[in-house]
Structures are given as structure tokens and as C-alpha cells.
Amino acid sequence: MLIYTVNYGDIYHWARRPRSPWGRGTTPPCRARTVTPEWARSSAPSLRPRAPLGTTTGRGAVAVTAEGGPAPPACGRSGCERWGGDMAASLGRAAAGLLTRLQTSVPTVRTLLSSNSVSQNIPSCLWKLGRLNHVAIAVPDLEKAQSLYKDVLGARVSETVALPEHGVYTVFVELGNTKLELLHPLGEKSPIASFLQKNKTGGMHHICIEVDDIKAAMAELKKKKIRILSEEPKIGAHGKPVIFLHPKDCHGVLVELEQA
């Protein structure tokens, strides 16, 4: 509610101040003269209210509201008391509404605080997964597979490396964001040989993900009943310790973890 008061030639308003002929946020110079409603309309068009001038407030002052309602009367004690009571009731209702909103928000704040405390009580892992190191593909003919990726697809292909401890020959195909590992059986007991017996044309054998602490990963995975295919880590194709997780515990995927 905006209230304008004209007093001894001064034009004031309560609450928000619109732009006036004397500049924003300034008080017009005092001029001792008689003010009439007609003079207020003609002399201060930018401050002219949207309703007829209202209640006389005493000492030659006239007060109106911008919405056209009566301003708080100052001509009598009873009128002021009556207006003050209405204002107090309005403030009381506003305070009650604010209190209700605050009471409603308290359970939400308590819920958030309790959820944060619960999350803080969850122990963090002593290890974490890193990037995807490579995807391994078993191939029945290693030379043909090398030619496909090098001569046909134009990828950078490494030399063949024998890993007797794992029973495989390996070739790495360098990609922009990861690598492919081509696997071929080495020896009669090679796990790749048994894989190719079931998949004559070859196929994806496993995925390899880096970890920052392979020993801690082994200890925690054992607590979570994830089977590891070796008691201790073995040295992999990159010269780093690796372990393999049982595919039945990893939704049908053989997962290799490699020390980063």
C-alpha cells in the first residue's frame, strides 16, 4: 500500500517512492502555502494518486493511498486507535503465517541433517576404480586379427608378446581413449583355448579396469563375497599386478583389475 501525504506544500509518500519532479529519493523544498486537492492534482501529476484525495489528517495535510483506499486518519484519537488495531491485526496474521511456514520447514531441515549424518557414517572405500584400461578379445588367428586392425582399420598395433604365466599371446591395439587386447592361446592349458572351443570365431573375453590399490581391492572384494581367480596378484601384460574376478559374480563378465 502506497500512502502520499501533502503537508505545508511538501509532498511525501510512505513505502516505495516513485520518481518525483525533485528527483528520486529526495524531499521537495518546503513552501509555506495553502494546499488544496486541485493544486495537488495540477502541480504534482507524477505523484497524482489513482483515486480522489481522501482523509484530512490535520494541520492542513491531506493523505490518500495509491490504491484509492483511505489513509490512516490523524484527526482523532479514536480513529488512530481504530486504524492501529487494524494494522496490528494485519501484522499478527502475517506473523502467524510466517511462523507456520517456519514450522513446516523444520522437518525438512531435520531430514536433510539426518541424511547427511547417515552418509557421513558410511565408511569410504580404501580403493577406487580408475579408467578402462582395455577390452580383451580372443581370436583364433592372431595374424589375421592384427592385419584387420592395422591394414584395414588403420589402427596402431603393437608387437606380439608371450605371457606363459597366463597362457596367452597378446597384441595391443591403440585407440584414442583405451586399448583392445588381442588374445591367442599359448600352451595346452591356456584359458583362451577352452574359450575358443566354445566360441569358434572368437569374441570378447574380458574387460580390464585400473584400480589405485589392488591389495585393498582384493581384501574388500573378499569381504563382499566376490570370488577372485587367484590367491595373489599376477604380473600382467603391462608389467603391473592384475587379478581376475569370477564372471558369475560380475553378471557374466570376466573383470580384470590392474594396478594403476
PDB file of C-alpha atoms in Angstrom:
ATOM      1  CA  MET A   1       0.000   0.000   0.000  1.00  0.00           C
ATOM      2  CA  LEU A   2       1.401   3.417  -1.003  1.00  0.00           C
ATOM      3  CA  ILE A   3       0.434   6.471   1.063  1.00  0.00           C
ATOM      4  CA  TYR A   4       1.006  10.056  -0.044  1.00  0.00           C
ATOM      5  CA  THR A   5       0.875  12.978   2.403  1.00  0.00           C
ATOM      6  CA  VAL A   6       0.710  16.620   1.389  1.00  0.00           C
ATOM      7  CA  ASN A   7       1.782  18.842   4.294  1.00  0.00           C
ATOM      8  CA  TYR A   8       2.580  22.612   4.157  1.00  0.00           C
ATOM      9  CA  GLY A   9       3.293  22.362   0.465  1.00  0.00           C
ATOM     10  CA  ASP A  10       5.545  19.297   0.901  1.00  0.00           C
ATOM     11  CA  ILE A  11       4.603  16.079  -0.840  1.00  0.00           C
ATOM     12  CA  TYR A  12       5.764  12.943   0.877  1.00  0.00           C
ATOM     13  CA  HIS A  13       4.943   9.284   0.416  1.00  0.00           C
ATOM     14  CA  TRP A  14       5.413   6.277   2.618  1.00  0.00           C
ATOM     15  CA  ALA A  15       6.847   2.919   1.493  1.00  0.00           C
ATOM     16  CA  ARG A  16       8.059   2.936  -2.148  1.00  0.00           C
ATOM     17  CA  ARG A  17       8.903   6.333  -3.706  1.00  0.00           C
ATOM     18  CA  PRO A  18       8.080   6.848  -7.372  1.00  0.00           C
ATOM     19  CA  ARG A  19      10.099   9.360  -9.376  1.00  0.00           C
ATOM     20  CA  SER A  20       9.238  12.915  -8.444  1.00  0.00           C
ATOM     21  CA  PRO A  21       9.910  16.334 -10.016  1.00  0.00           C
ATOM     22  CA  TRP A  22      12.601  16.827  -7.374  1.00  0.00           C
ATOM     23  CA  GLY A  23      14.497  13.618  -8.183  1.00  0.00           C
ATOM     24  CA  ARG A  24      14.361  10.054  -6.861  1.00  0.00           C
ATOM     25  CA  GLY A  25      14.756   9.712  -3.129  1.00  0.00           C
ATOM     26  CA  THR A  26      14.680  13.467  -2.423  1.00  0.00           C
ATOM     27  CA  THR A  27      12.290  15.620  -0.463  1.00  0.00           C
ATOM     28  CA  PRO A  28      10.698  18.612  -2.220  1.00  0.00           C
ATOM     29  CA  PRO A  29      11.604  22.022  -0.865  1.00  0.00           C
ATOM     30  CA  CYS A  30       9.275  23.362   1.804  1.00  0.00           C
ATOM     31  CA  ARG A  31       6.923  26.073   0.654  1.00  0.00           C
ATOM     32  CA  ALA A  32       4.531  27.664   3.106  1.00  0.00           C
ATOM     33  CA  ARG A  33       1.266  27.842   1.229  1.00  0.00           C
ATOM     34  CA  THR A  34      -2.270  26.568   1.361  1.00  0.00           C
ATOM     35  CA  VAL A  35      -2.707  23.231  -0.400  1.00  0.00           C
ATOM     36  CA  THR A  36      -5.971  22.185  -1.989  1.00  0.00           C
ATOM     37  CA  PRO A  37      -6.866  18.927  -3.736  1.00  0.00           C
ATOM     38  CA  GLU A  38      -6.997  20.770  -7.060  1.00  0.00           C
ATOM     39  CA  TRP A  39      -3.452  22.133  -6.552  1.00  0.00           C
ATOM     40  CA  ALA A  40      -2.152  18.626  -5.714  1.00  0.00           C
ATOM     41  CA  ARG A  41      -3.653  17.266  -8.931  1.00  0.00           C
ATOM     42  CA  SER A  42      -2.294  20.028 -11.158  1.00  0.00           C
ATOM     43  CA  SER A  43       1.111  20.663  -9.508  1.00  0.00           C
ATOM     44  CA  ALA A  44       2.264  17.095  -8.967  1.00  0.00           C
ATOM     45  CA  PRO A  45       0.978  14.993 -11.868  1.00  0.00           C
ATOM     46  CA  SER A  46       3.752  12.420 -11.476  1.00  0.00           C
ATOM     47  CA  LEU A  47       2.653  11.841  -7.876  1.00  0.00           C
ATOM     48  CA  ARG A  48      -1.064  12.079  -8.508  1.00  0.00           C
ATOM     49  CA  PRO A  49      -2.779   9.048  -6.905  1.00  0.00           C
ATOM     50  CA  ARG A  50      -5.167   6.862  -8.796  1.00  0.00           C
ATOM     51  CA  ALA A  51      -8.090   7.729  -6.547  1.00  0.00           C
ATOM     52  CA  PRO A  52      -9.642  11.006  -5.285  1.00  0.00           C
ATOM     53  CA  LEU A  53      -7.969  12.682  -2.389  1.00  0.00           C
ATOM     54  CA  GLY A  54      -9.110  11.238   0.892  1.00  0.00           C
ATOM     55  CA  THR A  55      -8.998  11.922   4.572  1.00  0.00           C
ATOM     56  CA  THR A  56      -7.797  15.164   6.127  1.00  0.00           C
ATOM     57  CA  THR A  57      -5.024  14.405   8.609  1.00  0.00           C
ATOM     58  CA  GLY A  58      -4.812  17.754  10.380  1.00  0.00           C
ATOM     59  CA  ARG A  59      -2.562  20.822  10.153  1.00  0.00           C
ATOM     60  CA  GLY A  60      -3.648  21.389   6.557  1.00  0.00           C
ATOM     61  CA  ALA A  61      -2.424  17.968   5.353  1.00  0.00           C
ATOM     62  CA  VAL A  62      -4.291  15.592   3.066  1.00  0.00           C
ATOM     63  CA  ALA A  63      -3.471  11.851   2.847  1.00  0.00           C
ATOM     64  CA  VAL A  64      -4.538   9.254   0.318  1.00  0.00           C
ATOM     65  CA  THR A  65      -3.456   5.752  -0.700  1.00  0.00           C
ATOM     66  CA  ALA A  66      -2.243   4.860  -4.179  1.00  0.00           C
ATOM     67  CA  GLU A  67      -4.884   2.127  -4.351  1.00  0.00           C
ATOM     68  CA  GLY A  68      -7.664   4.599  -3.652  1.00  0.00           C
ATOM     69  CA  GLY A  69      -8.358   3.489  -0.061  1.00  0.00           C
ATOM     70  CA  PRO A  70      -8.395   5.820   2.921  1.00  0.00           C
ATOM     71  CA  ALA A  71      -5.128   6.649   4.629  1.00  0.00           C
ATOM     72  CA  PRO A  72      -4.650   6.262   8.375  1.00  0.00           C
ATOM     73  CA  PRO A  73      -6.646   9.127   9.968  1.00  0.00           C
ATOM     74  CA  ALA A  74      -4.922  11.523  12.310  1.00  0.00           C
ATOM     75  CA  CYS A  75      -7.899  13.790  13.139  1.00  0.00           C
ATOM     76  CA  GLY A  76      -8.936  11.920  16.268  1.00  0.00           C
ATOM     77  CA  ARG A  77      -7.602   9.567  18.877  1.00  0.00           C
ATOM     78  CA  SER A  78     -10.373   7.041  18.317  1.00  0.00           C
ATOM     79  CA  GLY A  79      -9.686   6.958  14.581  1.00  0.00           C
ATOM     80  CA  CYS A  80      -5.961   6.412  15.131  1.00  0.00           C
ATOM     81  CA  GLU A  81      -6.647   3.683  17.685  1.00  0.00           C
ATOM     82  CA  ARG A  82      -9.062   2.018  15.310  1.00  0.00           C
ATOM     83  CA  TRP A  83      -6.551   2.157  12.444  1.00  0.00           C
ATOM     84  CA  GLY A  84      -3.743   0.973  14.739  1.00  0.00           C
ATOM     85  CA  GLY A  85      -5.834  -2.003  15.804  1.00  0.00           C
ATOM     86  CA  ASP A  86      -6.432  -2.976  12.178  1.00  0.00           C
ATOM     87  CA  MET A  87      -2.745  -2.655  11.432  1.00  0.00           C
ATOM     88  CA  ALA A  88      -1.841  -4.770  14.472  1.00  0.00           C
ATOM     89  CA  ALA A  89      -4.290  -7.451  13.369  1.00  0.00           C
ATOM     90  CA  SER A  90      -2.749  -7.497   9.885  1.00  0.00           C
ATOM     91  CA  LEU A  91       0.742  -7.792  11.323  1.00  0.00           C
ATOM     92  CA  GLY A  92      -0.445 -10.573  13.623  1.00  0.00           C
ATOM     93  CA  ARG A  93      -1.849 -12.533  10.708  1.00  0.00           C
ATOM     94  CA  ALA A  94       1.391 -12.065   8.736  1.00  0.00           C
ATOM     95  CA  ALA A  95       3.466 -13.215  11.723  1.00  0.00           C
ATOM     96  CA  ALA A  96       1.264 -16.278  12.166  1.00  0.00           C
ATOM     97  CA  GLY A  97       1.672 -17.197   8.508  1.00  0.00           C
ATOM     98  CA  LEU A  98       5.442 -16.826   8.752  1.00  0.00           C
ATOM     99  CA  LEU A  99       5.542 -18.975  11.892  1.00  0.00           C
ATOM    100  CA  THR A 100       3.537 -21.682  10.112  1.00  0.00           C
ATOM    101  CA  ARG A 101       5.984 -21.686   7.214  1.00  0.00           C
ATOM    102  CA  LEU A 102       8.950 -21.939   9.553  1.00  0.00           C
ATOM    103  CA  GLN A 103       7.343 -24.822  11.441  1.00  0.00           C
ATOM    104  CA  THR A 104       6.670 -26.591   8.135  1.00  0.00           C
ATOM    105  CA  SER A 105      10.295 -26.218   7.017  1.00  0.00           C
ATOM    106  CA  VAL A 106      11.758 -27.584  10.263  1.00  0.00           C
ATOM    107  CA  PRO A 107      11.072 -31.295   9.478  1.00  0.00           C
ATOM    108  CA  THR A 108      12.672 -30.848   6.047  1.00  0.00           C
ATOM    109  CA  VAL A 109      15.802 -29.353   7.578  1.00  0.00           C
ATOM    110  CA  ARG A 110      15.911 -32.142  10.166  1.00  0.00           C
ATOM    111  CA  THR A 111      15.582 -34.747   7.397  1.00  0.00           C
ATOM    112  CA  LEU A 112      18.442 -33.224   5.447  1.00  0.00           C
ATOM    113  CA  LEU A 113      20.638 -33.068   8.529  1.00  0.00           C
ATOM    114  CA  SER A 114      19.878 -36.673   9.439  1.00  0.00           C
ATOM    115  CA  SER A 115      20.601 -37.863   5.887  1.00  0.00           C
ATOM    116  CA  ASN A 116      23.924 -36.039   5.926  1.00  0.00           C
ATOM    117  CA  SER A 117      24.854 -37.630   9.240  1.00  0.00           C
ATOM    118  CA  VAL A 118      23.947 -41.089   7.893  1.00  0.00           C
ATOM    119  CA  SER A 119      26.075 -40.555   4.777  1.00  0.00           C
ATOM    120  CA  GLN A 120      28.972 -39.454   6.956  1.00  0.00           C
ATOM    121  CA  ASN A 121      28.719 -42.700   8.940  1.00  0.00           C
ATOM    122  CA  ILE A 122      29.134 -44.817   5.779  1.00  0.00           C
ATOM    123  CA  PRO A 123      32.782 -45.908   5.591  1.00  0.00           C
ATOM    124  CA  SER A 124      34.537 -44.858   2.413  1.00  0.00           C
ATOM    125  CA  CYS A 125      36.399 -47.408   0.289  1.00  0.00           C
ATOM    126  CA  LEU A 126      40.127 -47.666   0.752  1.00  0.00           C
ATOM    127  CA  TRP A 127      40.454 -48.071  -3.026  1.00  0.00           C
ATOM    128  CA  LYS A 128      38.643 -46.787  -6.092  1.00  0.00           C
ATOM    129  CA  LEU A 129      38.207 -47.681  -9.728  1.00  0.00           C
ATOM    130  CA  GLY A 130      40.112 -45.796 -12.368  1.00  0.00           C
ATOM    131  CA  ARG A 131      39.769 -45.690 -16.140  1.00  0.00           C
ATOM    132  CA  LEU A 132      39.009 -48.546 -18.524  1.00  0.00           C
ATOM    133  CA  ASN A 133      42.430 -49.900 -19.485  1.00  0.00           C
ATOM    134  CA  HIS A 134      41.442 -52.274 -22.278  1.00  0.00           C
ATOM    135  CA  VAL A 135      38.876 -54.690 -23.696  1.00  0.00           C
ATOM    136  CA  ALA A 136      40.289 -58.154 -24.426  1.00  0.00           C
ATOM    137  CA  ILE A 137      39.203 -60.148 -27.488  1.00  0.00           C
ATOM    138  CA  ALA A 138      40.068 -63.803 -28.030  1.00  0.00           C
ATOM    139  CA  VAL A 139      40.972 -64.564 -31.658  1.00  0.00           C
ATOM    140  CA  PRO A 140      41.576 -67.949 -33.341  1.00  0.00           C
ATOM    141  CA  ASP A 141      44.041 -66.450 -35.853  1.00  0.00           C
ATOM    142  CA  LEU A 142      46.274 -63.773 -34.356  1.00  0.00           C
ATOM    143  CA  GLU A 143      47.950 -62.701 -37.630  1.00  0.00           C
ATOM    144  CA  LYS A 144      44.632 -62.127 -39.400  1.00  0.00           C
ATOM    145  CA  ALA A 145      43.333 -60.138 -36.437  1.00  0.00           C
ATOM    146  CA  GLN A 146      46.466 -57.980 -36.451  1.00  0.00           C
ATOM    147  CA  SER A 147      46.064 -57.338 -40.175  1.00  0.00           C
ATOM    148  CA  LEU A 148      42.427 -56.347 -39.734  1.00  0.00           C
ATOM    149  CA  TYR A 149      43.119 -53.641 -37.167  1.00  0.00           C
ATOM    150  CA  LYS A 150      46.393 -52.444 -38.746  1.00  0.00           C
ATOM    151  CA  ASP A 151      45.863 -52.663 -42.517  1.00  0.00           C
ATOM    152  CA  VAL A 152      42.071 -52.366 -42.811  1.00  0.00           C
ATOM    153  CA  LEU A 153      41.102 -50.124 -39.900  1.00  0.00           C
ATOM    154  CA  GLY A 154      44.372 -48.189 -39.777  1.00  0.00           C
ATOM    155  CA  ALA A 155      44.983 -48.538 -36.031  1.00  0.00           C
ATOM    156  CA  ARG A 156      48.376 -48.659 -34.349  1.00  0.00           C
ATOM    157  CA  VAL A 157      49.098 -52.278 -33.414  1.00  0.00           C
ATOM    158  CA  SER A 158      51.838 -53.497 -31.065  1.00  0.00           C
ATOM    159  CA  GLU A 159      54.148 -56.447 -31.469  1.00  0.00           C
ATOM    160  CA  THR A 160      53.118 -59.872 -30.182  1.00  0.00           C
ATOM    161  CA  VAL A 161      54.078 -60.529 -26.551  1.00  0.00           C
ATOM    162  CA  ALA A 162      54.059 -64.020 -24.966  1.00  0.00           C
ATOM    163  CA  LEU A 163      52.817 -64.376 -21.381  1.00  0.00           C
ATOM    164  CA  PRO A 164      53.455 -68.007 -20.356  1.00  0.00           C
ATOM    165  CA  GLU A 165      52.217 -67.381 -16.807  1.00  0.00           C
ATOM    166  CA  HIS A 166      48.774 -66.548 -18.229  1.00  0.00           C
ATOM    167  CA  GLY A 167      48.962 -68.975 -21.176  1.00  0.00           C
ATOM    168  CA  VAL A 168      48.362 -66.327 -23.866  1.00  0.00           C
ATOM    169  CA  TYR A 169      49.909 -64.333 -26.664  1.00  0.00           C
ATOM    170  CA  THR A 170      48.867 -60.693 -26.528  1.00  0.00           C
ATOM    171  CA  VAL A 171      48.731 -57.865 -29.049  1.00  0.00           C
ATOM    172  CA  PHE A 172      47.509 -54.383 -28.149  1.00  0.00           C
ATOM    173  CA  VAL A 173      45.576 -52.125 -30.494  1.00  0.00           C
ATOM    174  CA  GLU A 174      45.947 -48.468 -29.507  1.00  0.00           C
ATOM    175  CA  LEU A 175      42.773 -46.370 -29.599  1.00  0.00           C
ATOM    176  CA  GLY A 176      42.146 -42.753 -28.659  1.00  0.00           C
ATOM    177  CA  ASN A 177      40.613 -43.365 -25.245  1.00  0.00           C
ATOM    178  CA  THR A 178      41.510 -47.007 -24.457  1.00  0.00           C
ATOM    179  CA  LYS A 179      43.033 -50.142 -25.972  1.00  0.00           C
ATOM    180  CA  LEU A 180      41.996 -53.509 -27.398  1.00  0.00           C
ATOM    181  CA  GLU A 181      43.919 -56.594 -26.336  1.00  0.00           C
ATOM    182  CA  LEU A 182      44.007 -59.463 -28.843  1.00  0.00           C
ATOM    183  CA  LEU A 183      44.450 -62.837 -27.091  1.00  0.00           C
ATOM    184  CA  HIS A 184      45.624 -66.125 -28.613  1.00  0.00           C
ATOM    185  CA  PRO A 185      46.274 -69.436 -26.807  1.00  0.00           C
ATOM    186  CA  LEU A 186      49.779 -70.253 -25.577  1.00  0.00           C
ATOM    187  CA  GLY A 187      50.176 -73.857 -24.410  1.00  0.00           C
ATOM    188  CA  GLU A 188      47.722 -76.698 -23.967  1.00  0.00           C
ATOM    189  CA  LYS A 189      46.289 -75.431 -20.674  1.00  0.00           C
ATOM    190  CA  SER A 190      45.625 -71.943 -21.916  1.00  0.00           C
ATOM    191  CA  PRO A 191      42.280 -70.498 -20.732  1.00  0.00           C
ATOM    192  CA  ILE A 192      41.930 -68.909 -24.148  1.00  0.00           C
ATOM    193  CA  ALA A 193      41.989 -72.364 -25.772  1.00  0.00           C
ATOM    194  CA  SER A 194      38.974 -73.501 -23.750  1.00  0.00           C
ATOM    195  CA  PHE A 195      37.230 -70.204 -24.565  1.00  0.00           C
ATOM    196  CA  LEU A 196      37.786 -70.711 -28.324  1.00  0.00           C
ATOM    197  CA  GLN A 197      36.455 -74.249 -28.128  1.00  0.00           C
ATOM    198  CA  LYS A 198      33.098 -72.765 -27.101  1.00  0.00           C
ATOM    199  CA  ASN A 199      33.401 -69.740 -29.406  1.00  0.00           C
ATOM    200  CA  LYS A 200      34.983 -70.898 -32.665  1.00  0.00           C
ATOM    201  CA  THR A 201      35.191 -67.450 -34.260  1.00  0.00           C
ATOM    202  CA  GLY A 202      36.405 -65.734 -31.120  1.00  0.00           C
ATOM    203  CA  GLY A 203      34.790 -62.910 -29.161  1.00  0.00           C
ATOM    204  CA  MET A 204      35.111 -60.579 -26.197  1.00  0.00           C
ATOM    205  CA  HIS A 205      36.958 -62.310 -23.369  1.00  0.00           C
ATOM    206  CA  HIS A 206      37.194 -59.739 -20.532  1.00  0.00           C
ATOM    207  CA  ILE A 207      37.444 -56.075 -19.622  1.00  0.00           C
ATOM    208  CA  CYS A 208      40.280 -54.514 -17.633  1.00  0.00           C
ATOM    209  CA  ILE A 209      39.786 -51.609 -15.215  1.00  0.00           C
ATOM    210  CA  GLU A 210      42.531 -49.824 -13.299  1.00  0.00           C
ATOM    211  CA  VAL A 211      42.494 -49.537  -9.504  1.00  0.00           C
ATOM    212  CA  ASP A 212      44.637 -47.340  -7.278  1.00  0.00           C
ATOM    213  CA  ASP A 213      45.284 -50.059  -4.638  1.00  0.00           C
ATOM    214  CA  ILE A 214      44.937 -53.640  -5.792  1.00  0.00           C
ATOM    215  CA  LYS A 215      45.683 -55.158  -2.369  1.00  0.00           C
ATOM    216  CA  ALA A 216      42.957 -53.127  -0.682  1.00  0.00           C
ATOM    217  CA  ALA A 217      40.604 -54.028  -3.532  1.00  0.00           C
ATOM    218  CA  MET A 218      41.239 -57.728  -3.001  1.00  0.00           C
ATOM    219  CA  ALA A 219      40.617 -57.525   0.736  1.00  0.00           C
ATOM    220  CA  GLU A 220      37.338 -55.652   0.388  1.00  0.00           C
ATOM    221  CA  LEU A 221      36.053 -57.761  -2.514  1.00  0.00           C
ATOM    222  CA  LYS A 222      36.622 -60.919  -0.464  1.00  0.00           C
ATOM    223  CA  LYS A 223      34.547 -59.431   2.368  1.00  0.00           C
ATOM    224  CA  LYS A 224      31.778 -58.780  -0.149  1.00  0.00           C
ATOM    225  CA  LYS A 225      31.854 -62.422  -1.335  1.00  0.00           C
ATOM    226  CA  ILE A 226      33.303 -61.632  -4.779  1.00  0.00           C
ATOM    227  CA  ARG A 227      35.444 -64.564  -5.889  1.00  0.00           C
ATOM    228  CA  ILE A 228      38.963 -63.880  -7.134  1.00  0.00           C
ATOM    229  CA  LEU A 229      40.523 -66.400  -9.521  1.00  0.00           C
ATOM    230  CA  SER A 230      43.956 -66.294  -7.869  1.00  0.00           C
ATOM    231  CA  GLU A 231      45.187 -66.029  -4.314  1.00  0.00           C
ATOM    232  CA  GLU A 232      47.728 -63.338  -5.167  1.00  0.00           C
ATOM    233  CA  PRO A 233      48.031 -60.796  -7.989  1.00  0.00           C
ATOM    234  CA  LYS A 234      49.969 -61.844 -11.070  1.00  0.00           C
ATOM    235  CA  ILE A 235      52.050 -59.655 -13.347  1.00  0.00           C
ATOM    236  CA  GLY A 236      50.040 -58.740 -16.414  1.00  0.00           C
ATOM    237  CA  ALA A 237      50.858 -57.687 -19.965  1.00  0.00           C
ATOM    238  CA  HIS A 238      51.789 -54.167 -18.868  1.00  0.00           C
ATOM    239  CA  GLY A 239      54.196 -55.398 -16.189  1.00  0.00           C
ATOM    240  CA  LYS A 240      51.779 -54.491 -13.389  1.00  0.00           C
ATOM    241  CA  PRO A 241      49.902 -56.664 -10.848  1.00  0.00           C
ATOM    242  CA  VAL A 242      46.491 -57.906 -12.024  1.00  0.00           C
ATOM    243  CA  ILE A 243      43.672 -60.062 -10.661  1.00  0.00           C
ATOM    244  CA  PHE A 244      40.580 -61.564 -12.288  1.00  0.00           C
ATOM    245  CA  LEU A 245      37.084 -61.624 -10.760  1.00  0.00           C
ATOM    246  CA  HIS A 246      34.776 -64.579 -11.326  1.00  0.00           C
ATOM    247  CA  PRO A 247      32.284 -63.807 -14.127  1.00  0.00           C
ATOM    248  CA  LYS A 248      29.393 -65.382 -12.211  1.00  0.00           C
ATOM    249  CA  ASP A 249      29.879 -62.740  -9.503  1.00  0.00           C
ATOM    250  CA  CYS A 250      30.091 -59.925 -12.103  1.00  0.00           C
ATOM    251  CA  HIS A 251      26.909 -60.537 -14.113  1.00  0.00           C
ATOM    252  CA  GLY A 252      28.552 -62.794 -16.694  1.00  0.00           C
ATOM    253  CA  VAL A 253      31.586 -60.594 -17.400  1.00  0.00           C
ATOM    254  CA  LEU A 254      35.162 -61.603 -16.615  1.00  0.00           C
ATOM    255  CA  VAL A 255      36.654 -58.499 -14.980  1.00  0.00           C
ATOM    256  CA  GLU A 256      40.379 -57.863 -14.715  1.00  0.00           C
ATOM    257  CA  LEU A 257      41.639 -55.303 -12.198  1.00  0.00           C
ATOM    258  CA  GLU A 258      45.067 -53.796 -12.829  1.00  0.00           C
ATOM    259  CA  GLN A 259      47.200 -51.715 -10.520  1.00  0.00           C
ATOM    260  CA  ALA A 260      47.312 -48.173 -11.917  1.00  0.00           C
TER     261      ALA A 260
END
